[in-house]
Structure formats: C-alpha cells, structure tokens
C-alpha cells in the first residue's frame, strides 16, 4: 500500500514537472497582463494627462459601475449572448444531426455547411453591412429600403443574425463530435423497444452528448460575450449598441484612459470567469474527466 502511495506521489511529481513549462508560459503571457491590468485599474492613469497619475483605490470601479453607458453596454452584450447562443444551439444540433446522418454527399454537405465559419469575421461583417445598406444591398431592398443599421433594435437583431450565421457551423462541428459518442446499438435497441425518435433523442442522445454540449455552450458563450468585430463594423456602437468590449476599446485605445479602460477589462475578465464557473457547476457531472459525483 505504501509502495503504491509512493508511486502515486512520484507520478504527481512527474506530472507537475511536465506541466511546469506550460505553467510558466501561461503565467508570462496571461498571468502578468491580468495582474498589471488590476494594478492599472487602481490608479488614475490617463495618457492625455501623464502628470496626474496617482493611486485611487476602487474609485475607478465606482466610476464605471455608476455609469449608465456601462450598464447599457452590459445589457446589450447579455441580450446578444443569450439569444445568439440559444439559437445557435438549436440550429447547430439540427445541422449536426443532418451531417451525422447524411449518407450521400456527406463531404459536400459538411464542407458547404462549414463555409461561413471559415470566413474571417471582419470580412463577413462587411458583407452583412453592404447587404443591409439601402441602395446597394439586396437584404435592404427586401426589407423595403429602410436603414436597418441606424436604429437600435433592428441593428441589434442584425448583429445577432450575423453572429448566428457566422458561428452556428462551429457549434454544429462540436456537437457532431459528441454525436459520434452515441452507441448505435443502444439507439437500435431503443427503437426495437418502441421508443419514438423524440424519446431516443431526449433520453439517449442528449445525456450521452452532455460533455460535448458543455464545451460547445461554454466556448460560444465566452466568445459571444466578448463580441466586438461585428458590432464595430455594422454599427460602430451608434444608437446605444455598444458592447462591453466596445466601451472598453473606446476608453482604453481611443480615449487613452488606461485606468478606466483597465477597470472595464478587469470587470469583463471577472464576468467571463463567472460564466465559466457557472457552466462547470451546472454541468459538473458531465464535464470531460469527471466521475459520477462531479469530481475531476
């Protein structure tokens, strides 16, 4: 027993030594910027007034959290994230089932489905912008020639539509990998026992696919919460359509206010960490590598 324990300790030490280079690299490229951003967020640091730099504690957080612009941007970000990810999950599952079950022309079907995800986001956003521009865009003509991108609600809906069109194939790709884990024998046995297609989907396919669904939802939620490209190209944040990333960009890069911009960056980081924590807790027993009690 003692020899086994010694072996496990040796394996742990070997594992730590093997992970050490990756830990050091992550600390250098990810850990240090986070620590430096937290430090800047506690200071008044505006590059337009470099002589007025000083430590102000949590004053920057009070300024940001009491600003209606920040809360409006957070609300817009949450709406885009929730709606786009929910629609992408449904469409992605449908696409994954189609691609998984297609018998004829499977390669063509999968390739044509994944084309939107292969297009650079900025290029796709410009195509949507020109399509919705009155006088030149075919979608604008179909909508009656109204300037969709200059009004808040239609502009947000257009951004959500562009997000869904661009990243649904990514969701489908991850879910299709999960479908490969579903045992065909189990599905055939359930069909012989009289289970309907819906019962086989909800009681066999979805439970087996939970790890893949967790990964797909987590990746897309974090990605959607940091939305910037589509909004920057389609609306430039006009009519109150800025996301938290755009507000941070306006303060940090355009406004040269490192203190306020870093504060917003830290708040986004905390929000992203909270989202990841909630997803892991909700799908704890389904996370890859977890046992039946959610331990990893």
mmCIF file of N, CA, C and O in Angstrom, residues 129-229:
data_model
loop_
_atom_site.group_PDB
_atom_site.id
_atom_site.type_symbol
_atom_site.label_atom_id
_atom_site.label_comp_id
_atom_site.label_asym_id
_atom_site.label_seq_id
_atom_site.Cartn_x
_atom_site.Cartn_y
_atom_site.Cartn_z
ATOM 1 N N UNK A 129 -22.864 44.299 -43.754
ATOM 2 C CA UNK A 129 -23.075 45.752 -43.765
ATOM 3 C C UNK A 129 -23.502 46.229 -45.150
ATOM 4 O O UNK A 129 -24.454 47.013 -45.284
ATOM 5 N N UNK A 130 -22.817 45.745 -46.183
ATOM 6 C CA UNK A 130 -23.188 46.155 -47.538
ATOM 7 C C UNK A 130 -24.549 45.596 -47.919
ATOM 8 O O UNK A 130 -25.308 46.243 -48.654
ATOM 9 N N UNK A 131 -24.864 44.377 -47.433
ATOM 10 C CA UNK A 131 -26.162 43.783 -47.766
ATOM 11 C C UNK A 131 -27.323 44.570 -47.175
ATOM 12 O O UNK A 131 -28.421 44.604 -47.739
ATOM 13 N N UNK A 132 -27.064 45.227 -46.014
ATOM 14 C CA UNK A 132 -28.131 45.982 -45.353
ATOM 15 C C UNK A 132 -28.055 47.484 -45.650
ATOM 16 O O UNK A 132 -28.788 48.267 -45.055
ATOM 17 N N UNK A 133 -27.160 47.903 -46.540
ATOM 18 C CA UNK A 133 -27.062 49.326 -46.895
ATOM 19 C C UNK A 133 -28.098 49.682 -47.967
ATOM 20 O O UNK A 133 -28.077 49.087 -49.045
ATOM 21 N N UNK A 134 -29.006 50.612 -47.704
ATOM 22 C CA UNK A 134 -30.034 50.986 -48.691
ATOM 23 C C UNK A 134 -29.396 51.487 -49.986
ATOM 24 O O UNK A 134 -28.433 52.265 -49.962
ATOM 25 N N UNK A 135 -29.925 51.013 -51.100
ATOM 26 C CA UNK A 135 -29.433 51.441 -52.411
ATOM 27 C C UNK A 135 -28.459 50.470 -53.035
ATOM 28 O O UNK A 135 -28.339 50.418 -54.259
ATOM 29 N N UNK A 136 -27.724 49.711 -52.191
ATOM 30 C CA UNK A 136 -26.744 48.759 -52.735
ATOM 31 C C UNK A 136 -26.947 47.337 -52.233
ATOM 32 O O UNK A 136 -26.486 46.396 -52.865
ATOM 33 N N UNK A 137 -27.629 47.179 -51.117
ATOM 34 C CA UNK A 137 -27.756 45.858 -50.505
ATOM 35 C C UNK A 137 -29.054 45.153 -50.867
ATOM 36 O O UNK A 137 -30.122 45.772 -50.842
ATOM 37 N N UNK A 138 -28.954 43.859 -51.176
ATOM 38 C CA UNK A 138 -30.155 43.105 -51.540
ATOM 39 C C UNK A 138 -31.060 42.855 -50.338
ATOM 40 O O UNK A 138 -32.292 42.821 -50.465
ATOM 41 N N UNK A 139 -30.474 42.690 -49.148
ATOM 42 C CA UNK A 139 -31.308 42.494 -47.970
ATOM 43 C C UNK A 139 -32.065 43.778 -47.615
ATOM 44 O O UNK A 139 -33.220 43.719 -47.170
ATOM 45 N N UNK A 140 -31.421 44.926 -47.809
ATOM 46 C CA UNK A 140 -32.099 46.200 -47.552
ATOM 47 C C UNK A 140 -33.267 46.388 -48.509
ATOM 48 O O UNK A 140 -34.332 46.910 -48.122
ATOM 49 N N UNK A 141 -33.105 45.972 -49.775
ATOM 50 C CA UNK A 141 -34.202 46.074 -50.737
ATOM 51 C C UNK A 141 -35.356 45.164 -50.343
ATOM 52 O O UNK A 141 -36.523 45.532 -50.455
ATOM 53 N N UNK A 142 -35.016 43.924 -49.876
ATOM 54 C CA UNK A 142 -36.067 43.002 -49.437
ATOM 55 C C UNK A 142 -36.822 43.552 -48.231
ATOM 56 O O UNK A 142 -38.004 43.264 -48.045
ATOM 57 N N UNK A 143 -36.119 44.336 -47.389
ATOM 58 C CA UNK A 143 -36.753 44.909 -46.198
ATOM 59 C C UNK A 143 -37.458 46.215 -46.489
ATOM 60 O O UNK A 143 -37.909 46.893 -45.560
ATOM 61 N N UNK A 144 -37.527 46.597 -47.763
ATOM 62 C CA UNK A 144 -38.242 47.819 -48.118
ATOM 63 C C UNK A 144 -37.373 49.047 -48.227
ATOM 64 O O UNK A 144 -37.877 50.162 -48.331
ATOM 65 N N UNK A 145 -36.066 48.881 -48.149
ATOM 66 C CA UNK A 145 -35.148 50.013 -48.295
ATOM 67 C C UNK A 145 -34.952 50.833 -47.045
ATOM 68 O O UNK A 145 -34.344 51.908 -47.085
ATOM 69 N N UNK A 146 -35.457 50.352 -45.890
ATOM 70 C CA UNK A 146 -35.288 51.106 -44.645
ATOM 71 C C UNK A 146 -33.851 50.963 -44.127
ATOM 72 O O UNK A 146 -33.237 49.896 -44.243
ATOM 73 N N UNK A 147 -33.291 52.018 -43.511
ATOM 74 C CA UNK A 147 -31.916 51.939 -42.951
ATOM 75 C C UNK A 147 -31.899 51.156 -41.649
ATOM 76 O O UNK A 147 -31.957 51.729 -40.568
ATOM 77 N N UNK A 148 -31.798 49.861 -41.759
ATOM 78 C CA UNK A 148 -31.903 48.970 -40.592
ATOM 79 C C UNK A 148 -30.810 49.237 -39.567
ATOM 80 O O UNK A 148 -31.056 49.232 -38.350
ATOM 81 N N UNK A 149 -29.592 49.506 -40.033
ATOM 82 C CA UNK A 149 -28.448 49.599 -39.122
ATOM 83 C C UNK A 149 -28.364 50.928 -38.371
ATOM 84 O O UNK A 149 -27.459 51.114 -37.564
ATOM 85 N N UNK A 150 -29.279 51.843 -38.646
ATOM 86 C CA UNK A 150 -29.245 53.134 -37.939
ATOM 87 C C UNK A 150 -30.290 53.206 -36.839
ATOM 88 O O UNK A 150 -30.435 54.250 -36.207
ATOM 89 N N UNK A 151 -31.016 52.124 -36.601
ATOM 90 C CA UNK A 151 -31.987 52.089 -35.499
ATOM 91 C C UNK A 151 -31.588 50.983 -34.536
ATOM 92 O O UNK A 151 -31.131 49.911 -34.952
ATOM 93 N N UNK A 152 -31.761 51.245 -33.226
ATOM 94 C CA UNK A 152 -31.171 50.378 -32.202
ATOM 95 C C UNK A 152 -31.646 48.924 -32.279
ATOM 96 O O UNK A 152 -30.829 48.008 -32.455
ATOM 97 N N UNK A 153 -32.944 48.696 -32.158
ATOM 98 C CA UNK A 153 -33.442 47.309 -32.105
ATOM 99 C C UNK A 153 -33.173 46.551 -33.409
ATOM 100 O O UNK A 153 -32.642 45.424 -33.373
ATOM 101 N N UNK A 154 -33.501 47.126 -34.592
ATOM 102 C CA UNK A 154 -33.165 46.398 -35.834
ATOM 103 C C UNK A 154 -31.666 46.149 -35.980
ATOM 104 O O UNK A 154 -31.257 45.099 -36.493
ATOM 105 N N UNK A 155 -30.853 47.097 -35.524
ATOM 106 C CA UNK A 155 -29.398 46.912 -35.629
ATOM 107 C C UNK A 155 -28.930 45.755 -34.750
ATOM 108 O O UNK A 155 -28.101 44.935 -35.165
ATOM 109 N N UNK A 156 -29.463 45.676 -33.524
ATOM 110 C CA UNK A 156 -29.091 44.574 -32.623
ATOM 111 C C UNK A 156 -29.534 43.239 -33.218
ATOM 112 O O UNK A 156 -28.796 42.240 -33.174
ATOM 113 N N UNK A 157 -30.747 43.198 -33.779
ATOM 114 C CA UNK A 157 -31.230 41.958 -34.392
ATOM 115 C C UNK A 157 -30.345 41.558 -35.578
ATOM 116 O O UNK A 157 -30.078 40.367 -35.794
ATOM 117 N N UNK A 158 -29.886 42.549 -36.333
ATOM 118 C CA UNK A 158 -28.995 42.262 -37.459
ATOM 119 C C UNK A 158 -27.660 41.706 -36.976
ATOM 120 O O UNK A 158 -27.113 40.758 -37.568
ATOM 121 N N UNK A 159 -27.141 42.276 -35.904
ATOM 122 C CA UNK A 159 -25.882 41.768 -35.334
ATOM 123 C C UNK A 159 -26.054 40.326 -34.850
ATOM 124 O O UNK A 159 -25.192 39.464 -35.072
ATOM 125 N N UNK A 160 -27.182 40.060 -34.175
ATOM 126 C CA UNK A 160 -27.438 38.690 -33.704
ATOM 127 C C UNK A 160 -27.537 37.731 -34.889
ATOM 128 O O UNK A 160 -26.993 36.618 -34.860
ATOM 129 N N UNK A 161 -28.220 38.175 -35.965
ATOM 130 C CA UNK A 161 -28.347 37.330 -37.160
ATOM 131 C C UNK A 161 -26.980 37.046 -37.775
ATOM 132 O O UNK A 161 -26.692 35.910 -38.190
ATOM 133 N N UNK A 162 -26.123 38.061 -37.809
ATOM 134 C CA UNK A 162 -24.773 37.869 -38.352
ATOM 135 C C UNK A 162 -23.961 36.909 -37.494
ATOM 136 O O UNK A 162 -23.204 36.076 -38.005
ATOM 137 N N UNK A 163 -24.112 37.017 -36.166
ATOM 138 C CA UNK A 163 -23.418 36.097 -35.262
ATOM 139 C C UNK A 163 -23.883 34.664 -35.483
ATOM 140 O O UNK A 163 -23.073 33.732 -35.539
ATOM 141 N N UNK A 164 -25.191 34.480 -35.593
ATOM 142 C CA UNK A 164 -25.746 33.131 -35.787
ATOM 143 C C UNK A 164 -25.261 32.545 -37.105
ATOM 144 O O UNK A 164 -24.860 31.378 -37.179
ATOM 145 N N UNK A 165 -25.297 33.343 -38.161
ATOM 146 C CA UNK A 165 -24.859 32.859 -39.479
ATOM 147 C C UNK A 165 -23.383 32.469 -39.462
ATOM 148 O O UNK A 165 -22.977 31.470 -40.045
ATOM 149 N N UNK A 166 -22.585 33.237 -38.742
ATOM 150 C CA UNK A 166 -21.136 33.020 -38.756
ATOM 151 C C UNK A 166 -20.710 31.823 -37.906
ATOM 152 O O UNK A 166 -19.823 31.056 -38.306
ATOM 153 N N UNK A 167 -21.305 31.644 -36.739
ATOM 154 C CA UNK A 167 -20.749 30.689 -35.778
ATOM 155 C C UNK A 167 -21.611 29.465 -35.515
ATOM 156 O O UNK A 167 -21.190 28.594 -34.758
ATOM 157 N N UNK A 168 -22.795 29.378 -36.116
ATOM 158 C CA UNK A 168 -23.573 28.138 -35.982
ATOM 159 C C UNK A 168 -22.789 26.922 -36.488
ATOM 160 O O UNK A 168 -22.843 25.846 -35.868
ATOM 161 N N UNK A 169 -22.045 27.016 -37.595
ATOM 162 C CA UNK A 169 -21.249 25.851 -38.024
ATOM 163 C C UNK A 169 -20.243 25.385 -36.975
ATOM 164 O O UNK A 169 -19.985 24.186 -36.848
ATOM 165 N N UNK A 170 -19.679 26.326 -36.203
ATOM 166 C CA UNK A 170 -18.740 25.938 -35.137
ATOM 167 C C UNK A 170 -19.462 25.120 -34.069
ATOM 168 O O UNK A 170 -18.949 24.088 -33.601
ATOM 169 N N UNK A 171 -20.656 25.578 -33.700
ATOM 170 C CA UNK A 171 -21.465 24.832 -32.734
ATOM 171 C C UNK A 171 -21.804 23.451 -33.284
ATOM 172 O O UNK A 171 -21.716 22.440 -32.568
ATOM 173 N N UNK A 172 -22.181 23.394 -34.568
ATOM 174 C CA UNK A 172 -22.538 22.103 -35.185
ATOM 175 C C UNK A 172 -21.338 21.158 -35.219
ATOM 176 O O UNK A 172 -21.487 19.951 -35.015
ATOM 177 N N UNK A 173 -20.167 21.713 -35.462
ATOM 178 C CA UNK A 173 -18.955 20.889 -35.525
ATOM 179 C C UNK A 173 -18.670 20.230 -34.176
ATOM 180 O O UNK A 173 -18.356 19.032 -34.101
ATOM 181 N N UNK A 174 -18.797 20.986 -33.095
ATOM 182 C CA UNK A 174 -18.553 20.435 -31.757
ATOM 183 C C UNK A 174 -19.623 19.407 -31.387
ATOM 184 O O UNK A 174 -19.327 18.363 -30.796
ATOM 185 N N UNK A 175 -20.885 19.696 -31.730
ATOM 186 C CA UNK A 175 -21.961 18.769 -31.401
ATOM 187 C C UNK A 175 -21.872 17.487 -32.229
ATOM 188 O O UNK A 175 -22.228 16.406 -31.757
ATOM 189 N N UNK A 176 -21.396 17.607 -33.461
ATOM 190 C CA UNK A 176 -21.244 16.412 -34.300
ATOM 191 C C UNK A 176 -20.193 15.475 -33.707
ATOM 192 O O UNK A 176 -20.317 14.245 -33.792
ATOM 193 N N UNK A 177 -19.154 16.050 -33.097
ATOM 194 C CA UNK A 177 -18.165 15.212 -32.415
ATOM 195 C C UNK A 177 -18.805 14.468 -31.247
ATOM 196 O O UNK A 177 -18.472 13.306 -30.966
ATOM 197 N N UNK A 178 -19.754 15.123 -30.568
ATOM 198 C CA UNK A 178 -20.470 14.459 -29.485
ATOM 199 C C UNK A 178 -21.382 13.359 -29.989
ATOM 200 O O UNK A 178 -21.560 12.330 -29.314
ATOM 201 N N UNK A 179 -21.972 13.554 -31.161
ATOM 202 C CA UNK A 179 -22.856 12.524 -31.723
ATOM 203 C C UNK A 179 -22.106 11.232 -32.010
ATOM 204 O O UNK A 179 -22.686 10.146 -31.973
ATOM 205 N N UNK A 180 -20.817 11.341 -32.318
ATOM 206 C CA UNK A 180 -20.029 10.148 -32.601
ATOM 207 C C UNK A 180 -19.893 9.250 -31.365
ATOM 208 O O UNK A 180 -19.552 8.071 -31.492
ATOM 209 N N UNK A 181 -20.155 9.808 -30.165
ATOM 210 C CA UNK A 181 -20.057 9.023 -28.933
ATOM 211 C C UNK A 181 -21.309 8.217 -28.645
ATOM 212 O O UNK A 181 -21.301 7.351 -27.762
ATOM 213 N N UNK A 182 -22.410 8.502 -29.343
ATOM 214 C CA UNK A 182 -23.681 7.822 -29.069
ATOM 215 C C UNK A 182 -23.647 6.417 -29.677
ATOM 216 O O UNK A 182 -23.468 6.271 -30.887
ATOM 217 N N UNK A 183 -23.816 5.370 -28.875
ATOM 218 C CA UNK A 183 -23.770 3.993 -29.403
ATOM 219 C C UNK A 183 -24.958 3.710 -30.326
ATOM 220 O O UNK A 183 -26.108 3.897 -29.936
ATOM 221 N N UNK A 184 -24.682 3.259 -31.532
ATOM 222 C CA UNK A 184 -25.751 2.942 -32.483
ATOM 223 C C UNK A 184 -26.565 1.747 -31.998
ATOM 224 O O UNK A 184 -27.783 1.691 -32.208
ATOM 225 N N UNK A 185 -25.894 0.774 -31.341
ATOM 226 C CA UNK A 185 -26.612 -0.397 -30.850
ATOM 227 C C UNK A 185 -27.678 -0.010 -29.832
ATOM 228 O O UNK A 185 -28.774 -0.585 -29.809
ATOM 229 N N UNK A 186 -27.337 0.979 -28.990
ATOM 230 C CA UNK A 186 -28.293 1.427 -27.980
ATOM 231 C C UNK A 186 -29.503 2.084 -28.637
ATOM 232 O O UNK A 186 -30.654 1.871 -28.213
ATOM 233 N N UNK A 187 -29.272 2.869 -29.685
ATOM 234 C CA UNK A 187 -30.383 3.508 -30.401
ATOM 235 C C UNK A 187 -31.263 2.463 -31.086
ATOM 236 O O UNK A 187 -32.497 2.561 -31.066
ATOM 237 N N UNK A 188 -30.626 1.460 -31.686
ATOM 238 C CA UNK A 188 -31.406 0.416 -32.355
ATOM 239 C C UNK A 188 -32.213 -0.390 -31.340
ATOM 240 O O UNK A 188 -33.374 -0.747 -31.591
ATOM 241 N N UNK A 189 -31.621 -0.681 -30.174
ATOM 242 C CA UNK A 189 -32.345 -1.422 -29.138
ATOM 243 C C UNK A 189 -33.544 -0.625 -28.628
ATOM 244 O O UNK A 189 -34.626 -1.183 -28.412
ATOM 245 N N UNK A 190 -33.345 0.699 -28.468
ATOM 246 C CA UNK A 190 -34.454 1.544 -28.024
ATOM 247 C C UNK A 190 -35.554 1.594 -29.078
ATOM 248 O O UNK A 190 -36.749 1.594 -28.744
ATOM 249 N N UNK A 191 -35.178 1.627 -30.352
ATOM 250 C CA UNK A 191 -36.182 1.640 -31.433
ATOM 251 C C UNK A 191 -36.966 0.338 -31.452
ATOM 252 O O UNK A 191 -38.187 0.334 -31.641
ATOM 253 N N UNK A 192 -36.273 -0.795 -31.231
ATOM 254 C CA UNK A 192 -36.961 -2.099 -31.185
ATOM 255 C C UNK A 192 -37.946 -2.148 -30.022
ATOM 256 O O UNK A 192 -39.040 -2.724 -30.126
ATOM 257 N N UNK A 193 -37.563 -1.507 -28.900
ATOM 258 C CA UNK A 193 -38.449 -1.488 -27.729
ATOM 259 C C UNK A 193 -39.608 -0.512 -27.880
ATOM 260 O O UNK A 193 -40.432 -0.385 -26.961
ATOM 261 N N UNK A 194 -39.673 0.198 -28.997
ATOM 262 C CA UNK A 194 -40.809 1.083 -29.244
ATOM 263 C C UNK A 194 -40.585 2.538 -28.916
ATOM 264 O O UNK A 194 -41.530 3.332 -28.947
ATOM 265 N N UNK A 195 -39.338 2.946 -28.582
ATOM 266 C CA UNK A 195 -39.070 4.361 -28.280
ATOM 267 C C UNK A 195 -39.178 5.206 -29.547
ATOM 268 O O UNK A 195 -38.653 4.811 -30.602
ATOM 269 N N UNK A 196 -39.862 6.328 -29.436
ATOM 270 C CA UNK A 196 -40.000 7.229 -30.589
ATOM 271 C C UNK A 196 -38.685 7.960 -30.844
ATOM 272 O O UNK A 196 -37.761 7.917 -30.023
ATOM 273 N N UNK A 197 -38.626 8.637 -31.978
ATOM 274 C CA UNK A 197 -37.413 9.391 -32.312
ATOM 275 C C UNK A 197 -37.131 10.470 -31.271
ATOM 276 O O UNK A 197 -35.973 10.695 -30.896
ATOM 277 N N UNK A 198 -38.180 11.142 -30.802
ATOM 278 C CA UNK A 198 -38.004 12.191 -29.780
ATOM 279 C C UNK A 198 -37.513 11.596 -28.455
ATOM 280 O O UNK A 198 -36.653 12.168 -27.781
ATOM 281 N N UNK A 199 -38.074 10.410 -28.081
ATOM 282 C CA UNK A 199 -37.631 9.762 -26.838
ATOM 283 C C UNK A 199 -36.178 9.315 -26.944
ATOM 284 O O UNK A 199 -35.415 9.428 -25.981
ATOM 285 N N UNK A 200 -35.786 8.813 -28.102
ATOM 286 C CA UNK A 200 -34.376 8.419 -28.269
ATOM 287 C C UNK A 200 -33.464 9.637 -28.206
ATOM 288 O O UNK A 200 -32.348 9.580 -27.678
ATOM 289 N N UNK A 201 -33.948 10.773 -28.737
ATOM 290 C CA UNK A 201 -33.129 11.995 -28.720
ATOM 291 C C UNK A 201 -32.957 12.534 -27.298
ATOM 292 O O UNK A 201 -31.848 12.886 -26.886
ATOM 293 N N UNK A 202 -34.075 12.620 -26.559
ATOM 294 C CA UNK A 202 -34.019 13.246 -25.229
ATOM 295 C C UNK A 202 -33.463 12.333 -24.148
ATOM 296 O O UNK A 202 -32.884 12.812 -23.167
ATOM 297 N N UNK A 203 -33.639 10.995 -24.292
ATOM 298 C CA UNK A 203 -33.245 10.085 -23.216
ATOM 299 C C UNK A 203 -31.946 9.330 -23.493
ATOM 300 O O UNK A 203 -31.392 8.702 -22.595
ATOM 301 N N UNK A 204 -31.471 9.383 -24.732
ATOM 302 C CA UNK A 204 -30.206 8.687 -25.036
ATOM 303 C C UNK A 204 -29.172 9.649 -25.611
ATOM 304 O O UNK A 204 -28.068 9.790 -25.082
ATOM 305 N N UNK A 205 -29.557 10.323 -26.702
ATOM 306 C CA UNK A 205 -28.573 11.151 -27.412
ATOM 307 C C UNK A 205 -28.110 12.327 -26.555
ATOM 308 O O UNK A 205 -26.900 12.543 -26.382
ATOM 309 N N UNK A 206 -29.065 13.100 -26.013
ATOM 310 C CA UNK A 206 -28.680 14.295 -25.239
ATOM 311 C C UNK A 206 -27.869 13.943 -23.988
ATOM 312 O O UNK A 206 -26.826 14.572 -23.729
ATOM 313 N N UNK A 207 -28.293 12.938 -23.168
ATOM 314 C CA UNK A 207 -27.455 12.601 -21.991
ATOM 315 C C UNK A 207 -26.041 12.180 -22.366
ATOM 316 O O UNK A 207 -25.087 12.559 -21.683
ATOM 317 N N UNK A 208 -25.892 11.389 -23.434
ATOM 318 C CA UNK A 208 -24.548 10.960 -23.834
ATOM 319 C C UNK A 208 -23.720 12.139 -24.336
ATOM 320 O O UNK A 208 -22.502 12.197 -24.147
ATOM 321 N N UNK A 209 -24.405 13.128 -24.942
ATOM 322 C CA UNK A 209 -23.700 14.266 -25.542
ATOM 323 C C UNK A 209 -23.428 15.402 -24.564
ATOM 324 O O UNK A 209 -22.890 16.437 -24.979
ATOM 325 N N UNK A 210 -23.777 15.263 -23.292
ATOM 326 C CA UNK A 210 -23.641 16.390 -22.358
ATOM 327 C C UNK A 210 -22.235 16.997 -22.322
ATOM 328 O O UNK A 210 -22.086 18.218 -22.270
ATOM 329 N N UNK A 211 -21.169 16.179 -22.311
ATOM 330 C CA UNK A 211 -19.830 16.810 -22.330
ATOM 331 C C UNK A 211 -19.608 17.674 -23.566
ATOM 332 O O UNK A 211 -19.052 18.768 -23.457
ATOM 333 N N UNK A 212 -20.052 17.189 -24.738
ATOM 334 C CA UNK A 212 -19.889 17.984 -25.960
ATOM 335 C C UNK A 212 -20.751 19.234 -25.919
ATOM 336 O O UNK A 212 -20.332 20.311 -26.367
ATOM 337 N N UNK A 213 -21.966 19.115 -25.379
ATOM 338 C CA UNK A 213 -22.854 20.290 -25.264
ATOM 339 C C UNK A 213 -22.236 21.322 -24.325
ATOM 340 O O UNK A 213 -22.291 22.527 -24.571
ATOM 341 N N UNK A 214 -21.623 20.853 -23.220
ATOM 342 C CA UNK A 214 -20.961 21.767 -22.282
ATOM 343 C C UNK A 214 -19.853 22.548 -22.983
ATOM 344 O O UNK A 214 -19.775 23.778 -22.864
ATOM 345 N N UNK A 215 -19.016 21.837 -23.723
ATOM 346 C CA UNK A 215 -17.903 22.506 -24.404
ATOM 347 C C UNK A 215 -18.429 23.506 -25.428
ATOM 348 O O UNK A 215 -17.954 24.645 -25.510
ATOM 349 N N UNK A 216 -19.438 23.099 -26.208
ATOM 350 C CA UNK A 216 -19.980 23.988 -27.239
ATOM 351 C C UNK A 216 -20.605 25.241 -26.621
ATOM 352 O O UNK A 216 -20.351 26.366 -27.073
ATOM 353 N N UNK A 217 -21.418 25.048 -25.577
ATOM 354 C CA UNK A 217 -22.069 26.193 -24.935
ATOM 355 C C UNK A 217 -21.053 27.110 -24.261
ATOM 356 O O UNK A 217 -21.144 28.337 -24.346
ATOM 357 N N UNK A 218 -20.069 26.513 -23.588
ATOM 358 C CA UNK A 218 -19.071 27.323 -22.881
ATOM 359 C C UNK A 218 -18.244 28.150 -23.859
ATOM 360 O O UNK A 218 -18.074 29.368 -23.681
ATOM 361 N N UNK A 219 -17.735 27.520 -24.912
ATOM 362 C CA UNK A 219 -16.913 28.235 -25.883
ATOM 363 C C UNK A 219 -17.694 29.353 -26.545
ATOM 364 O O UNK A 219 -17.216 30.478 -26.692
ATOM 365 N N UNK A 220 -18.916 29.051 -26.975
ATOM 366 C CA UNK A 220 -19.684 30.064 -27.707
ATOM 367 C C UNK A 220 -20.166 31.191 -26.776
ATOM 368 O O UNK A 220 -20.214 32.348 -27.177
ATOM 369 N N UNK A 221 -20.516 30.837 -25.525
ATOM 370 C CA UNK A 221 -20.963 31.890 -24.601
ATOM 371 C C UNK A 221 -19.823 32.858 -24.303
ATOM 372 O O UNK A 221 -20.013 34.086 -24.327
ATOM 373 N N UNK A 222 -18.635 32.318 -24.038
ATOM 374 C CA UNK A 222 -17.498 33.197 -23.762
ATOM 375 C C UNK A 222 -17.153 34.032 -24.989
ATOM 376 O O UNK A 222 -16.824 35.216 -24.880
ATOM 377 N N UNK A 223 -17.228 33.413 -26.173
ATOM 378 C CA UNK A 223 -16.917 34.135 -27.404
ATOM 379 C C UNK A 223 -17.950 35.221 -27.686
ATOM 380 O O UNK A 223 -17.602 36.350 -28.062
ATOM 381 N N UNK A 224 -19.227 34.878 -27.499
ATOM 382 C CA UNK A 224 -20.286 35.858 -27.764
ATOM 383 C C UNK A 224 -20.238 37.009 -26.764
ATOM 384 O O UNK A 224 -20.528 38.158 -27.119
ATOM 385 N N UNK A 225 -19.864 36.722 -25.513
ATOM 386 C CA UNK A 225 -19.812 37.785 -24.502
ATOM 387 C C UNK A 225 -18.727 38.810 -24.830
ATOM 388 O O UNK A 225 -18.819 39.970 -24.425
ATOM 389 N N UNK A 226 -17.697 38.373 -25.562
ATOM 390 C CA UNK A 226 -16.617 39.303 -25.922
ATOM 391 C C UNK A 226 -16.817 39.888 -27.320
ATOM 392 O O UNK A 226 -15.860 40.328 -27.950
ATOM 393 N N UNK A 227 -18.040 39.918 -27.824
ATOM 394 C CA UNK A 227 -18.316 40.359 -29.187
ATOM 395 C C UNK A 227 -17.775 41.772 -29.427
ATOM 396 O O UNK A 227 -17.961 42.678 -28.616
ATOM 397 N N UNK A 228 -17.082 41.931 -30.542
ATOM 398 C CA UNK A 228 -16.516 43.240 -30.896
ATOM 399 C C UNK A 228 -16.581 43.469 -32.416
ATOM 400 O O UNK A 228 -17.094 44.498 -32.865
ATOM 401 N N UNK A 229 -16.050 42.510 -33.194
ATOM 402 C CA UNK A 229 -15.889 42.708 -34.637
ATOM 403 C C UNK A 229 -17.190 43.090 -35.339
ATOM 404 O O UNK A 229 -17.254 44.094 -36.063
#
